[in-house]
Tab-separated table of C-alpha atoms in Angstrom:
chain	number	residue	atom	x	y	z
A	25	UNK	CA	15.433	-30.199	-9.071
A	26	UNK	CA	16.443	-27.517	-6.608
A	27	UNK	CA	19.583	-25.666	-7.453
A	28	UNK	CA	22.227	-25.438	-4.809
A	29	UNK	CA	23.007	-21.837	-5.616
A	30	UNK	CA	21.350	-19.658	-3.035
A	31	UNK	CA	18.965	-17.029	-4.361
A	32	UNK	CA	18.762	-13.572	-2.887
A	33	UNK	CA	15.879	-11.152	-2.781
A	34	UNK	CA	17.560	-8.594	-5.058
A	35	UNK	CA	17.578	-11.054	-7.958
A	36	UNK	CA	13.894	-11.980	-7.886
A	37	UNK	CA	11.627	-10.624	-10.604
A	38	UNK	CA	8.516	-8.601	-9.715
A	39	UNK	CA	5.340	-10.570	-9.126
A	40	UNK	CA	7.100	-13.622	-7.664
A	41	UNK	CA	6.260	-15.028	-4.285
A	42	UNK	CA	9.222	-16.246	-2.309
A	43	UNK	CA	9.858	-17.691	1.115
A	44	UNK	CA	12.683	-16.268	3.189
A	45	UNK	CA	15.109	-19.017	4.185
A	46	UNK	CA	17.732	-16.931	5.950
A	47	UNK	CA	18.820	-13.390	6.579
A	48	UNK	CA	22.558	-13.031	6.389
A	49	UNK	CA	24.035	-10.259	8.419
A	50	UNK	CA	24.511	-9.154	11.955
A	51	UNK	CA	22.066	-8.999	14.789
A	52	UNK	CA	21.082	-5.443	13.880
A	53	UNK	CA	20.156	-6.249	10.296
A	54	UNK	CA	18.246	-9.353	11.254
A	55	UNK	CA	16.324	-7.585	13.990
A	56	UNK	CA	15.624	-4.629	11.749
A	57	UNK	CA	14.127	-6.835	9.067
A	58	UNK	CA	12.311	-9.155	11.457
A	59	UNK	CA	10.489	-6.213	13.022
A	60	UNK	CA	9.303	-5.274	9.552
A	61	UNK	CA	8.070	-8.795	8.907
A	62	UNK	CA	11.024	-10.210	6.980
A	63	UNK	CA	12.477	-13.153	8.836
A	64	UNK	CA	13.165	-16.803	8.227
A	65	UNK	CA	9.941	-18.473	7.155
A	66	UNK	CA	8.049	-15.383	6.090
A	67	UNK	CA	6.498	-15.263	2.656
A	68	UNK	CA	7.022	-12.101	0.633
A	69	UNK	CA	5.818	-10.940	-2.762
A	70	UNK	CA	8.186	-8.871	-4.828
A	71	UNK	CA	6.420	-5.735	-6.039
A	72	UNK	CA	9.245	-3.940	-7.768
A	73	UNK	CA	12.914	-4.637	-8.163
A	74	UNK	CA	13.954	-3.612	-11.657
A	75	UNK	CA	15.703	-0.484	-10.479
A	76	UNK	CA	16.043	1.379	-7.225
A	77	UNK	CA	15.074	-0.280	-3.984
A	78	UNK	CA	13.489	-3.708	-3.837
A	79	UNK	CA	9.860	-3.294	-2.830
A	80	UNK	CA	8.158	-6.293	-1.285
A	81	UNK	CA	4.719	-6.946	0.134
A	82	UNK	CA	4.729	-8.656	3.529
A	83	UNK	CA	1.552	-9.497	5.425
A	84	UNK	CA	-0.459	-6.725	3.886
A	85	UNK	CA	2.165	-4.005	4.169
A	86	UNK	CA	4.837	-2.847	1.795
A	87	UNK	CA	8.482	-2.683	2.721
A	88	UNK	CA	11.196	-1.116	0.576
A	89	UNK	CA	14.692	-2.475	0.993
A	90	UNK	CA	17.894	-1.021	-0.283
A	91	UNK	CA	19.565	-3.369	-2.744
A	92	UNK	CA	22.424	-4.026	-0.342
A	93	UNK	CA	20.026	-5.136	2.323
A	94	UNK	CA	17.954	-7.173	-0.131
A	95	UNK	CA	21.145	-8.963	-1.137
A	96	UNK	CA	21.359	-10.324	2.395
A	97	UNK	CA	17.950	-11.966	2.284
A	98	UNK	CA	18.220	-15.535	1.084
A	99	UNK	CA	15.006	-16.818	-0.453
A	100	UNK	CA	13.438	-19.882	-2.000
A	101	UNK	CA	10.810	-19.772	-4.732
A	102	UNK	CA	7.372	-20.939	-3.674
A	103	UNK	CA	5.801	-23.716	-5.723
A	104	UNK	CA	2.475	-22.472	-6.969
B	21	UNK	CA	-10.044	31.386	37.402
B	22	UNK	CA	-11.589	27.965	36.976
B	23	UNK	CA	-10.821	25.343	39.604
B	24	UNK	CA	-7.795	23.176	38.915
B	25	UNK	CA	-8.778	20.057	37.043
B	26	UNK	CA	-6.830	17.734	39.328
B	27	UNK	CA	-3.348	16.511	38.584
B	28	UNK	CA	-1.862	16.532	35.135
B	29	UNK	CA	-0.527	13.274	33.768
B	30	UNK	CA	1.536	12.984	30.632
B	31	UNK	CA	0.579	10.137	28.334
B	32	UNK	CA	2.916	9.016	25.566
B	33	UNK	CA	1.375	7.110	22.670
B	34	UNK	CA	3.942	4.634	21.443
B	35	UNK	CA	3.608	2.024	18.716
B	36	UNK	CA	4.802	0.745	15.371
B	37	UNK	CA	4.316	2.994	12.347
B	38	UNK	CA	0.875	2.875	10.741
B	39	UNK	CA	-1.069	1.349	13.631
B	40	UNK	CA	-3.396	4.329	14.020
B	41	UNK	CA	-1.766	6.294	16.798
B	42	UNK	CA	-2.606	9.639	15.224
B	43	UNK	CA	-6.201	8.628	14.512
B	44	UNK	CA	-6.538	7.526	18.130
B	45	UNK	CA	-4.886	10.730	19.278
B	46	UNK	CA	-7.372	12.817	17.321
B	47	UNK	CA	-10.248	10.814	18.764
B	48	UNK	CA	-9.064	11.311	22.316
B	49	UNK	CA	-8.064	14.944	22.189
B	50	UNK	CA	-10.106	16.384	19.352
B	51	UNK	CA	-6.785	17.272	17.807
B	52	UNK	CA	-5.977	17.510	14.150
B	53	UNK	CA	-2.836	15.445	13.762
B	54	UNK	CA	-2.262	14.424	10.170
B	55	UNK	CA	-3.551	10.934	9.486
B	56	UNK	CA	-2.731	9.048	6.323
B	57	UNK	CA	-2.613	5.495	5.196
B	58	UNK	CA	1.104	5.062	5.017
B	59	UNK	CA	3.680	4.655	7.737
B	60	UNK	CA	5.938	7.424	8.901
B	61	UNK	CA	3.448	10.286	8.699
B	62	UNK	CA	4.219	11.525	12.188
B	63	UNK	CA	7.874	12.505	12.285
B	64	UNK	CA	7.580	15.002	15.111
B	65	UNK	CA	5.344	14.794	18.141
B	66	UNK	CA	1.915	16.351	18.583
B	67	UNK	CA	0.465	17.329	21.934
B	68	UNK	CA	-3.155	17.433	23.010
B	69	UNK	CA	-5.189	17.544	26.188
B	70	UNK	CA	-7.816	15.146	27.446
B	71	UNK	CA	-9.904	15.786	30.527
B	72	UNK	CA	-11.309	12.548	31.931
B	73	UNK	CA	-13.158	12.574	35.234
B	74	UNK	CA	-11.279	15.121	37.273
B	75	UNK	CA	-7.919	14.366	35.751
B	76	UNK	CA	-6.141	16.159	32.975
B	77	UNK	CA	-3.997	14.172	30.610
B	78	UNK	CA	-1.519	15.724	28.253
B	79	UNK	CA	-1.383	13.220	25.428
B	80	UNK	CA	1.665	13.160	23.206
B	81	UNK	CA	1.474	11.453	19.833
B	82	UNK	CA	4.939	9.993	19.354
B	83	UNK	CA	6.289	8.999	15.904
B	84	UNK	CA	5.980	5.309	15.114
B	85	UNK	CA	8.956	3.164	15.973
B	86	UNK	CA	9.774	-0.512	15.577
B	87	UNK	CA	12.153	-0.718	18.510
B	88	UNK	CA	13.775	1.484	21.097
B	89	UNK	CA	17.111	1.251	19.318
B	90	UNK	CA	16.610	4.186	16.975
B	91	UNK	CA	17.521	3.738	13.320
B	92	UNK	CA	16.101	6.933	11.881
B	93	UNK	CA	15.253	10.477	12.944
B	94	UNK	CA	11.611	9.742	13.767
B	95	UNK	CA	12.591	6.783	15.940
B	96	UNK	CA	15.117	8.974	17.705
B	97	UNK	CA	12.339	11.419	18.542
B	98	UNK	CA	10.318	8.545	20.000
B	99	UNK	CA	13.155	7.341	22.187
B	100	UNK	CA	13.954	10.878	23.298
B	101	UNK	CA	10.320	11.425	24.289
B	102	UNK	CA	10.399	8.349	26.498
B	103	UNK	CA	13.638	9.466	28.087
B	104	UNK	CA	12.417	13.004	28.733
B	105	UNK	CA	9.173	11.929	30.351
B	106	UNK	CA	10.233	9.303	32.855
B	107	UNK	CA	7.098	9.764	34.960
B	108	UNK	CA	4.668	9.564	32.059
B	109	UNK	CA	2.089	6.889	31.401
B	110	UNK	CA	2.805	5.000	28.192
B	111	UNK	CA	-0.071	4.022	25.969
B	112	UNK	CA	1.211	1.260	23.729
B	113	UNK	CA	-0.770	1.021	20.511
B	114	UNK	CA	-0.833	-2.250	18.582
B	115	UNK	CA	-2.411	-3.131	15.258
B	116	UNK	CA	-4.898	-5.926	15.940
B	117	UNK	CA	-4.153	-7.478	12.561
B	118	UNK	CA	-0.438	-7.651	13.311
B	119	UNK	CA	-0.233	-8.099	17.053
B	120	UNK	CA	2.986	-10.104	17.021
B	121	UNK	CA	4.959	-7.388	15.310
B	122	UNK	CA	4.081	-4.801	17.933
B	123	UNK	CA	4.757	-7.013	20.919
B	124	UNK	CA	8.508	-6.586	20.619
B	125	UNK	CA	8.207	-2.846	21.097
B	126	UNK	CA	5.526	-3.319	23.758
B	127	UNK	CA	7.827	-5.485	25.853
B	128	UNK	CA	10.732	-3.118	25.294
B	129	UNK	CA	8.621	-0.261	26.628
B	130	UNK	CA	7.341	-2.358	29.525
B	131	UNK	CA	10.914	-3.183	30.491
B	132	UNK	CA	11.566	0.502	31.153
B	133	UNK	CA	9.392	0.294	34.240
B	134	UNK	CA	6.934	2.973	33.192
B	135	UNK	CA	3.212	2.544	33.868
B	136	UNK	CA	1.685	1.129	30.703
B	137	UNK	CA	-1.672	0.569	29.113
B	138	UNK	CA	-2.180	-1.275	25.853
B	139	UNK	CA	-4.612	-0.291	23.105
B	140	UNK	CA	-5.294	-2.958	20.505
B	141	UNK	CA	-6.340	-0.716	17.660
B	142	UNK	CA	-7.962	-1.511	14.295
B	143	UNK	CA	-10.052	-4.215	15.899
B	144	UNK	CA	-12.630	-3.659	13.128
B	145	UNK	CA	-10.077	-4.474	10.435
B	146	UNK	CA	-9.138	-7.601	12.396
B	147	UNK	CA	-12.791	-8.679	12.521
B	148	UNK	CA	-13.005	-8.201	8.786
B	149	UNK	CA	-10.002	-10.429	8.300
B	150	UNK	CA	-11.521	-12.907	10.730
B	151	UNK	CA	-8.810	-12.348	13.288
B	152	UNK	CA	-9.939	-12.567	16.886
B	153	UNK	CA	-7.771	-11.026	19.560
B	154	UNK	CA	-8.167	-12.464	23.049
B	155	UNK	CA	-7.617	-9.186	24.882
B	156	UNK	CA	-8.507	-10.718	28.249
B	157	UNK	CA	-5.758	-13.315	27.859
B	158	UNK	CA	-3.315	-10.681	26.639
B	159	UNK	CA	-4.147	-8.636	29.720
B	160	UNK	CA	-3.558	-11.622	31.966
B	161	UNK	CA	-0.225	-12.424	30.324
B	162	UNK	CA	1.125	-8.901	30.256
B	163	UNK	CA	-0.353	-7.729	33.538
B	164	UNK	CA	-1.363	-4.345	32.127
B	165	UNK	CA	-4.795	-3.164	31.023
B	166	UNK	CA	-5.575	-4.106	27.409
B	167	UNK	CA	-8.374	-2.290	25.608
B	168	UNK	CA	-9.630	-3.103	22.110
B	169	UNK	CA	-10.272	0.057	20.095
B	170	UNK	CA	-11.232	1.266	16.646
B	171	UNK	CA	-10.000	4.803	16.225
B	172	UNK	CA	-11.909	5.306	12.976
B	173	UNK	CA	-15.319	4.672	14.525
B	174	UNK	CA	-14.433	5.652	18.071
B	175	UNK	CA	-15.252	2.233	19.482
B	176	UNK	CA	-13.433	1.593	22.759
B	177	UNK	CA	-11.932	5.068	22.913
B	178	UNK	CA	-14.086	6.050	25.881
B	179	UNK	CA	-13.035	3.035	27.917
B	180	UNK	CA	-9.425	3.622	26.897
B	181	UNK	CA	-9.653	7.138	28.344
B	182	UNK	CA	-11.209	5.782	31.523
B	183	UNK	CA	-8.552	3.119	31.821
B	184	UNK	CA	-5.658	5.571	31.627
B	185	UNK	CA	-5.789	5.847	35.411
B	186	UNK	CA	-5.346	2.069	35.688
B	187	UNK	CA	-2.049	2.060	33.820
B	188	UNK	CA	0.435	-0.013	35.720
B	189	UNK	CA	4.076	-0.917	35.720
B	190	UNK	CA	4.524	-4.343	34.192
B	191	UNK	CA	6.746	-6.919	35.789
B	192	UNK	CA	8.588	-8.303	32.787
B	193	UNK	CA	9.974	-11.221	34.770
B	194	UNK	CA	6.433	-12.164	35.787
B	195	UNK	CA	5.392	-11.901	32.126
B	196	UNK	CA	8.075	-14.356	31.087
B	197	UNK	CA	7.109	-16.679	33.961
B	198	UNK	CA	3.483	-16.566	32.869
B	199	UNK	CA	4.480	-17.241	29.268
B	200	UNK	CA	6.375	-20.326	30.406
B	201	UNK	CA	3.364	-21.264	32.499
B	202	UNK	CA	5.218	-21.175	35.792
B	203	UNK	CA	3.377	-19.978	38.858
B	204	UNK	CA	1.756	-16.991	37.205
B	205	UNK	CA	-1.396	-17.645	39.162
B	206	UNK	CA	0.141	-16.522	42.438
B	207	UNK	CA	-0.065	-12.924	41.324
B	208	UNK	CA	-3.439	-12.105	39.862
B	209	UNK	CA	-2.781	-8.374	40.054
B	210	UNK	CA	-3.560	-6.273	43.063
B	211	UNK	CA	-7.109	-5.058	42.986
B	212	UNK	CA	-8.884	-4.123	39.833
B	213	UNK	CA	-6.820	-3.523	36.775
B	214	UNK	CA	-9.430	-2.903	34.347
B	215	UNK	CA	-11.924	-5.167	32.720
B	216	UNK	CA	-13.807	-2.000	31.921
B	217	UNK	CA	-17.038	-3.585	33.093
B	218	UNK	CA	-17.484	-1.177	35.969
B	219	UNK	CA	-16.867	1.884	33.831
B	220	UNK	CA	-13.830	2.828	35.872
B	221	UNK	CA	-13.931	2.508	39.636
């Protein structure tokens, strides 16, 4: 059963694979993230998020997001 | 002194971070720009000279940028370089394994009306990942010369140097017409714009 509460990238534990469902924020934020491979539909793997920036792997590269920015990325867990 | 080596053209290498601009720069100029396997290594520009045929090119290795709306100091340098060299040729460098991410910047640069040439770098890595890039189709769609290269091994670098003279101003409206499949065929490009087969006419 899917929960209705939206999940955000800053709350995901390292090692999980998630699918981005939406990026909340203005045009600038969305463009900024999309150019780095984080946009609706992209699959990211969380590398590190326990403290400091949230580091994710996207299409073979690593992107570090500030926690504020990560909190704007709405995600859905991927069924393995 | 020695006879003048023809006209001097400035070439700006523009592309996303970590696509191999510096490696390509070193290959073309024999320079020693710092190359490393993480993005953002080049934060200032590096200049080098390439003599091809009877032309001299001053090649400038510009810091990697994702768009022409600068968001950090290195991106600002990139945008400033483009602004300060309005008559330069722009060599857009894409990563063959992540073509789609570089196209945004490529189109942004093409919109500025500067003569462009496109290098699809890391073609070896793309082959390894079983990615095939249809450079001929990309060339047809964008209307600028597209050359596949591998900076690490030097593959394609020679033809890239030869093709610098074929750099042309892209017509972004025509690109969007071609992408929608409307009447792109009426404009096949005046004369030769570089299949590379002739070795540079």
